[in-house]
XYZ file of C-alpha atoms in Angstrom:
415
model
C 96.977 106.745 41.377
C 95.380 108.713 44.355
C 94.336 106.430 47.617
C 90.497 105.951 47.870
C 89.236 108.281 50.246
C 87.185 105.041 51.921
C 87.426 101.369 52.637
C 83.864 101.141 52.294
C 81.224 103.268 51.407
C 77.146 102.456 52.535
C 74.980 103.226 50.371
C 71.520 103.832 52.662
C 70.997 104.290 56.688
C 67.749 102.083 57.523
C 68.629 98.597 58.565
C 70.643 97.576 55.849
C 72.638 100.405 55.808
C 73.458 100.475 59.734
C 74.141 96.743 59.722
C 76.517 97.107 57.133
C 78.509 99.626 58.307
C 78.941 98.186 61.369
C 79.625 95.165 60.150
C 82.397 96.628 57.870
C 84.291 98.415 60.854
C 84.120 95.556 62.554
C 85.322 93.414 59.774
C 88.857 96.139 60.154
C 87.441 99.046 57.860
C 89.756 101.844 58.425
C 87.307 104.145 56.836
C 83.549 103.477 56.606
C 81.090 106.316 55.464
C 77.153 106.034 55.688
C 75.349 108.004 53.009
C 71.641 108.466 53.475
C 69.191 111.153 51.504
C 66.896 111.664 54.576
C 67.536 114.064 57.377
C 68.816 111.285 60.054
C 69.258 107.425 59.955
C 67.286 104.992 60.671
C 65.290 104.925 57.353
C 61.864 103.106 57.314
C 62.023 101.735 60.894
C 61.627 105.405 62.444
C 58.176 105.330 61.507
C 57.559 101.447 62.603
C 56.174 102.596 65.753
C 54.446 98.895 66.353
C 55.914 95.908 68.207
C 57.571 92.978 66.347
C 61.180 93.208 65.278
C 64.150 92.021 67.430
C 63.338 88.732 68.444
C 65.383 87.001 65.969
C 68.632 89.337 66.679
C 68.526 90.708 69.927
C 66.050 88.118 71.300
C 63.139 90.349 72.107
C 60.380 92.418 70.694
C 61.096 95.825 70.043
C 59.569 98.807 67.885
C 61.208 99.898 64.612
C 62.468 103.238 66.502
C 64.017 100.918 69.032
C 65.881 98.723 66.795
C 67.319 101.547 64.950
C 68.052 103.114 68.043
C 70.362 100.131 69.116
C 72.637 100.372 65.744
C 72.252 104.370 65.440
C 74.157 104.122 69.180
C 76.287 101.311 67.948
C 77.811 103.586 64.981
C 77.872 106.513 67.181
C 80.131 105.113 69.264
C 82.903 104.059 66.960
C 84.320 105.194 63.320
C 82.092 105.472 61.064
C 80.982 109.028 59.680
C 77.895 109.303 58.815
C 76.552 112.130 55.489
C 73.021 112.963 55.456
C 70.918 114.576 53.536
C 72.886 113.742 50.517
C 71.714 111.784 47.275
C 73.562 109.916 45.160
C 73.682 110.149 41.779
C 75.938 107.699 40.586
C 78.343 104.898 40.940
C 81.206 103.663 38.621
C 83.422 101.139 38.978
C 87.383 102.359 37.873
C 90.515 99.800 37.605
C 91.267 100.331 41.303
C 89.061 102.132 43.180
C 84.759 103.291 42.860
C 84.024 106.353 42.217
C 80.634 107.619 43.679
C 78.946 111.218 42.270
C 76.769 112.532 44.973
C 75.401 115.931 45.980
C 74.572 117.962 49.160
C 73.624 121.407 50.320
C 73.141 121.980 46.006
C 76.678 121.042 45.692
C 78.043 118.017 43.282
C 80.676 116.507 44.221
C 82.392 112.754 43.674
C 84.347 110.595 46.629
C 86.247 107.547 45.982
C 86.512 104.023 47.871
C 87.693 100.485 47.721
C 84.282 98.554 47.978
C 80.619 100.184 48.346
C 77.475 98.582 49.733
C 73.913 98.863 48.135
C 71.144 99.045 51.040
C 69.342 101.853 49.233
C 65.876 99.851 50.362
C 62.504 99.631 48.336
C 59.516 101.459 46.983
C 55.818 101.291 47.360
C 54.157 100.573 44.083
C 51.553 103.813 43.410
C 48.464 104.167 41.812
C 49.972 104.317 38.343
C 52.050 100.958 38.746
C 49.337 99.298 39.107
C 46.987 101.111 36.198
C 43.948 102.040 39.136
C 41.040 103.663 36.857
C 39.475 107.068 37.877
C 40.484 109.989 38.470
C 43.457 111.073 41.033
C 41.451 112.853 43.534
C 42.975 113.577 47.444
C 42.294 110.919 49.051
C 44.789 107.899 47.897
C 48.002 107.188 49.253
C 50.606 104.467 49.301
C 50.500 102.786 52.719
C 53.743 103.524 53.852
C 53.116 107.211 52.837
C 49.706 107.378 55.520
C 52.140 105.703 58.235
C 54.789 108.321 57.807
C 51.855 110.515 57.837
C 49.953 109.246 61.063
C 53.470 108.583 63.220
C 55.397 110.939 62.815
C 53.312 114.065 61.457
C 50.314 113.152 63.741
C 48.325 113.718 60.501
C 45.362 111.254 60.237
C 44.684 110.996 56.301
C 40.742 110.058 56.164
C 37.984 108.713 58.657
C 36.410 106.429 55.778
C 39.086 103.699 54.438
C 39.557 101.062 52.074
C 42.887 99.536 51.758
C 43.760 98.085 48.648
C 46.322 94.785 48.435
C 47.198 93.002 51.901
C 50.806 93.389 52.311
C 52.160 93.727 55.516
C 52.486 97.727 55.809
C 48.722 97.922 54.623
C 47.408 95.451 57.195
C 49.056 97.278 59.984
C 47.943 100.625 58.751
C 44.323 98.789 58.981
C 44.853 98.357 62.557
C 46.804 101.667 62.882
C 43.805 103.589 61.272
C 41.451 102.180 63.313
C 43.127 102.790 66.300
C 43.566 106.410 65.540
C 39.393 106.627 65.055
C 39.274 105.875 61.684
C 36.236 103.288 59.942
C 38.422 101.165 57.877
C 35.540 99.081 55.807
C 37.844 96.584 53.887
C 40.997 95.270 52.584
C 41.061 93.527 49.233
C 43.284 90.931 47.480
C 43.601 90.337 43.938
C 45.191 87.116 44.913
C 43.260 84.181 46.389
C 45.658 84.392 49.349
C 46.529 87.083 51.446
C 50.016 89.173 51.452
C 50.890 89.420 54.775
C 52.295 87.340 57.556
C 49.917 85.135 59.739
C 51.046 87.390 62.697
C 49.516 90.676 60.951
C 46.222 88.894 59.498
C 45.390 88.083 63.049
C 46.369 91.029 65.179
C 45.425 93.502 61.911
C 42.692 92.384 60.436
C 40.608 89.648 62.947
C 41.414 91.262 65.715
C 39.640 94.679 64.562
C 36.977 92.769 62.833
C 37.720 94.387 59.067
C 37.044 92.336 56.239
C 39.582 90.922 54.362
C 38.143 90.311 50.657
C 40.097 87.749 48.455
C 40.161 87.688 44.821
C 38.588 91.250 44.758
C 39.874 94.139 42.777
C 39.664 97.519 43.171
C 38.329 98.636 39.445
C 37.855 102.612 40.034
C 38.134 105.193 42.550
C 35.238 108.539 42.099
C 35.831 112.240 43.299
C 36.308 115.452 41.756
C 38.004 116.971 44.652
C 38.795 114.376 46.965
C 37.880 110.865 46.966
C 34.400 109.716 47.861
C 34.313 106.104 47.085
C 36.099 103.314 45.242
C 34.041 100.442 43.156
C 35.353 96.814 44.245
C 34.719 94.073 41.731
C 35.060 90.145 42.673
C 37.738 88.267 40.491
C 37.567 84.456 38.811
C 40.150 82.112 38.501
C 41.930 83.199 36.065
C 41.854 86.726 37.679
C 39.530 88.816 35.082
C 36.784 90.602 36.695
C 33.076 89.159 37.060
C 31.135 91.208 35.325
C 27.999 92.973 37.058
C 29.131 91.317 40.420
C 30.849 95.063 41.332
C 29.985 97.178 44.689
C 30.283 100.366 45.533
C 32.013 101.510 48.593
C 31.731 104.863 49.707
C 35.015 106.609 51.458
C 37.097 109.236 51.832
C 40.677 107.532 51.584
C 42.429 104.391 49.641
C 45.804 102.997 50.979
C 47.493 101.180 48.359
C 49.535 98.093 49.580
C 50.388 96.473 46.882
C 53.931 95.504 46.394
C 57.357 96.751 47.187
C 59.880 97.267 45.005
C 63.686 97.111 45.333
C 65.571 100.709 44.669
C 68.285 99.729 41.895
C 68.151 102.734 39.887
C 71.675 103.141 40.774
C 73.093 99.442 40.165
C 71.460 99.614 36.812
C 72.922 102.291 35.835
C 76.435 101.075 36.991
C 75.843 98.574 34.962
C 75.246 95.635 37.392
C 73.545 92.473 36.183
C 69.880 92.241 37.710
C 67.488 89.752 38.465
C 64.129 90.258 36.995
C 62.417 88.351 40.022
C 63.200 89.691 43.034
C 64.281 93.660 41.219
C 67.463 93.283 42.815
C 71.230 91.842 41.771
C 72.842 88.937 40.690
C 74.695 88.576 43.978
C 77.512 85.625 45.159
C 77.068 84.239 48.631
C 79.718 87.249 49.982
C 76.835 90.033 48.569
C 78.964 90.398 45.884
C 77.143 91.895 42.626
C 78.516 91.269 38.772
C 80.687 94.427 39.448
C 83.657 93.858 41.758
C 83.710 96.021 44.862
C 80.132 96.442 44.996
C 78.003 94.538 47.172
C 73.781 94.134 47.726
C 71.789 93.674 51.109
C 68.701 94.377 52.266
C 65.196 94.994 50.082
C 67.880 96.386 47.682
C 68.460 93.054 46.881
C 65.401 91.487 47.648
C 62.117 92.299 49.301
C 62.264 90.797 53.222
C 59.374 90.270 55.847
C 61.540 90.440 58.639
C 63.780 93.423 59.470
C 66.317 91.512 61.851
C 66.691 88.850 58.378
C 67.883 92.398 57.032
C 70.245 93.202 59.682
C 71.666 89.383 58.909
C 72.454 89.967 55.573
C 73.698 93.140 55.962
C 76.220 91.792 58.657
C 77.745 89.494 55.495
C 77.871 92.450 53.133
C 79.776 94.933 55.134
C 82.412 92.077 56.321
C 82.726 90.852 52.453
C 83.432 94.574 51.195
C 85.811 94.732 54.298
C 87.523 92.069 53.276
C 87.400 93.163 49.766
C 88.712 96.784 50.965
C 91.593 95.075 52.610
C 92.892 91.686 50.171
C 90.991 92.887 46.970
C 89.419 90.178 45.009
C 89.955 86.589 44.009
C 88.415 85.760 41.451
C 86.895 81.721 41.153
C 84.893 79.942 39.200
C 81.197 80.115 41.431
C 78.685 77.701 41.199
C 75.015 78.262 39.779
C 72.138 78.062 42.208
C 68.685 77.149 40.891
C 64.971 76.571 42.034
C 61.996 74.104 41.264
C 58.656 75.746 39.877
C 57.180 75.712 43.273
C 59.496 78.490 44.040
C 59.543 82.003 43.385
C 63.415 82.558 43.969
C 66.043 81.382 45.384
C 69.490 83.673 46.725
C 72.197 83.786 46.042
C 72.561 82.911 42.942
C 75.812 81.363 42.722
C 78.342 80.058 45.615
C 81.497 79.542 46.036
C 82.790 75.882 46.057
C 82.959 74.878 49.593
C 81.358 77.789 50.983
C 78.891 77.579 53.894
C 75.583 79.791 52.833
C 72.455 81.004 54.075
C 70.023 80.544 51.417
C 67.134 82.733 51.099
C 63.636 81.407 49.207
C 60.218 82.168 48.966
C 57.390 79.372 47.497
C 55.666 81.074 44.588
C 51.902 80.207 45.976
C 50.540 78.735 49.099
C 51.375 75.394 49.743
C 49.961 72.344 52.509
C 52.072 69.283 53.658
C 55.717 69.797 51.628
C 58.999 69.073 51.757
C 62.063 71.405 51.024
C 64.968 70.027 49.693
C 68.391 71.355 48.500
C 70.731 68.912 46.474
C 74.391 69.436 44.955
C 75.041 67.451 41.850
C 72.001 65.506 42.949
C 72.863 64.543 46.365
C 70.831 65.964 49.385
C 72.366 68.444 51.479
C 69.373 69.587 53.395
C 65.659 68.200 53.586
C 62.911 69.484 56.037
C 58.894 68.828 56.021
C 56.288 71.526 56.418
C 53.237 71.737 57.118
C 52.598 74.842 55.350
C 54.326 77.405 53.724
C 53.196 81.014 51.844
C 54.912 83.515 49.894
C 54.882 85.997 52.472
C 57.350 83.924 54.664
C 60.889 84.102 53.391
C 62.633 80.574 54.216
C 66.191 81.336 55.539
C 68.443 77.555 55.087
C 72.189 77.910 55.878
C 73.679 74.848 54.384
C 77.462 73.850 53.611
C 78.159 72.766 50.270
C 80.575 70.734 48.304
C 83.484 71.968 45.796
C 81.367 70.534 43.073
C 78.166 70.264 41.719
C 75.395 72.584 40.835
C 72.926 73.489 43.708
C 69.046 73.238 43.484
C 66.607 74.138 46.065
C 63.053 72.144 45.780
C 59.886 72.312 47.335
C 57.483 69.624 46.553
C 53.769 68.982 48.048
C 53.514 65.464 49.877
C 49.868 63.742 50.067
């Protein structure tokens, strides 16, 4: 049997991606290769022209072109090749090596390597995910899609805006919209709680004065041509519509921020076991997915709020398929990690005995005065009070467990 070609193979060149690879090389890759689709790395952060990431890596605040400048010149300077502007269409796992199909300049063609890396990112949900009613006039964009648009085309979508769901890219395109000229009249929530981080609600939204509407759907967007104006309808409890409690508001553009969604078309197809919460893998605390050799970081694996938490996980994948590349895989009997109700997930999902791990969880609805907790065959490892917590804040716990017992993370409310 033929060497691999690579040590380790990246699958992606945004944060993840760069991370990873440097983090393999580092880790003694002989051979790393980045593969990204677009025409230069860097990935979503190129067009992150606003303040706010690096304080938790490189302790300050940076833009996204910044940040990815810092790890574009890292790789640069050492090993790692870089091939861009290719796709990749597939990914199989063989007795000793991976085998990865991929194709550039029109040309198919399939590489080999010991261990690969997911960091393929996520996806904005569209119009259709989400079933909007009307017609599909111009006028209605994801909210990523207007920020590539406005930063780096210097292409201003609409002057009229609504922006439907409040996660994070839509409440900075509010405040990137209106900076740029643009009368952005609301942003609605189908939840009863807002998407976004505290940071974004305040310098987005209150800051610029737009209206941030709770529990309020959009039900259907009107134009022939392009849009002209989108009907907004308040929601009850159990979420249906009120009926005859609509409004009309008139405009020429709807963003659409509402939910991002991990890119796993691949891993499915290689056959990797997936979780159906967070759209990502089954993953050990090394990265390590259900297939050997092939490893998961970034929104690939699940959907983050902070890019330099990212750049973290990243750092564990590209040492764990260096290590992999180099000593192969032991294989041991893990142990199961599981969460209480108040919880929406909790990562990884199984641990090595004796391992020290960062845990990664997010509560499943807004919650006052609570306690976190995380217990190992029902002793507590880790306990810490809050005094609030919310969905769109990813709790990050590295705790070091025992060689037995199962592991469950729990957040309960106090009075």
């Amino acid at each position: 049997m033929c060497k691999p070609q690579w040590d380790v193979v990246v699958l992606g060149g945004g944060p993840a991606g760069l991370a990873a690879a440097l983090a393999a090389e580092k880790a003694g890759a002989d051979s790393v290769l980045l593969v990204e689709r677009d025409n230069r790395l860097g990935g979503i952060l190129v067009q992150c022209i606003h303040p706010g990431f690096g304080l938790h890596r490189f302790g300050k605040e940076l833009t996204g072109p910044e940040y990815a400048h810092l790890d574009i010149q890292q790789v640069s300077k050492g090993k790692i090749q870089s091939m861009l502007n290719t796709f990749v269409l597939q990914i199989s796992s063989q007795e000793n090596h991976i085998d990865i199909r991929l194709m550039r300049t029109g040309i198919v063609e399939t590489i080999t390597t010991r261990s690969v890396v997911l960091a393929m990112g996520c996806r904005e949900r569209t119009a259709g995910a989400i079933s909007l009613a009307g017609p599909r006039p111009a006028g209605i964009y994801t909210a990523g899609a207007a920020q590539r648009l406005v930063n780096l085309q210097n292409i201003l979508p609409g002057k009229n805006v609504v922006i439907a769901g409040s996660g994070d890219i839509g409440l900075i395109m509010a405040r990137r919209m209106s900076l740029e000229g643009a009368k952005v009249h609301a942003v609605t929530e189908i939840l009863p709680y807002a998407g976004g981080l505290a940071r974004n609600l305040n310098q987005c939204l209150a800051d610029f004065n737009i209206p941030l509407l709770l529990s309020t759907k959009v039900v259907h967007v009107y134009g022939q041509h392009r849009l002209e104006g989108v009907r907004i309808a308040p929601l009850n409890p159990q979420g249906t519509v009120i009926a005859d409690a609509y409004q009309d508001i008139p405009c020429d553009t709807l963003l659409l921020s509402v939910g991002l969604i991990p890119e796993n078309e691949l891993s499915r197809r290689a056959g990797i076991l997936m979780d159906s919460t967070t759209g990502g893998p089954l993953v050990d605390e090394l990265c390590m997915t259900s297939v050997p050799g092939v490893f998961a970081c970034g929104n690939a694996l699940h959907v983050h709020d902070v890019a330099d938490y990212v750049s973290e996980e990243a750092d564990v994948a590209g040492k764990s398929a260096a290590r992999f590349a180099r000593c192969g895989h032991d294989p041991q009997e893990l142990i199961p990690v599981s969460h209480g109700p108040q919880l929406r997930y909790a990562l990884p999902q199984k641990i090595a005995p004796g391992s020290t791990t960062t845990l990664s969880f997010r509560v499943a609805k807004p919650l006052g005065r609570c306690q976190v907790e995380i217990l190992q065959g029902g002793k507590r490892l880790y306990h810490k009070n809050h005094l609030r917590l919310i969905p769109s804040e990813m709790i990050r716990v590295s705790v070091e467990f025992h060689t037995a017992g199962a592991v469950e993370v729990l957040c309960e409310e106090r009075p």
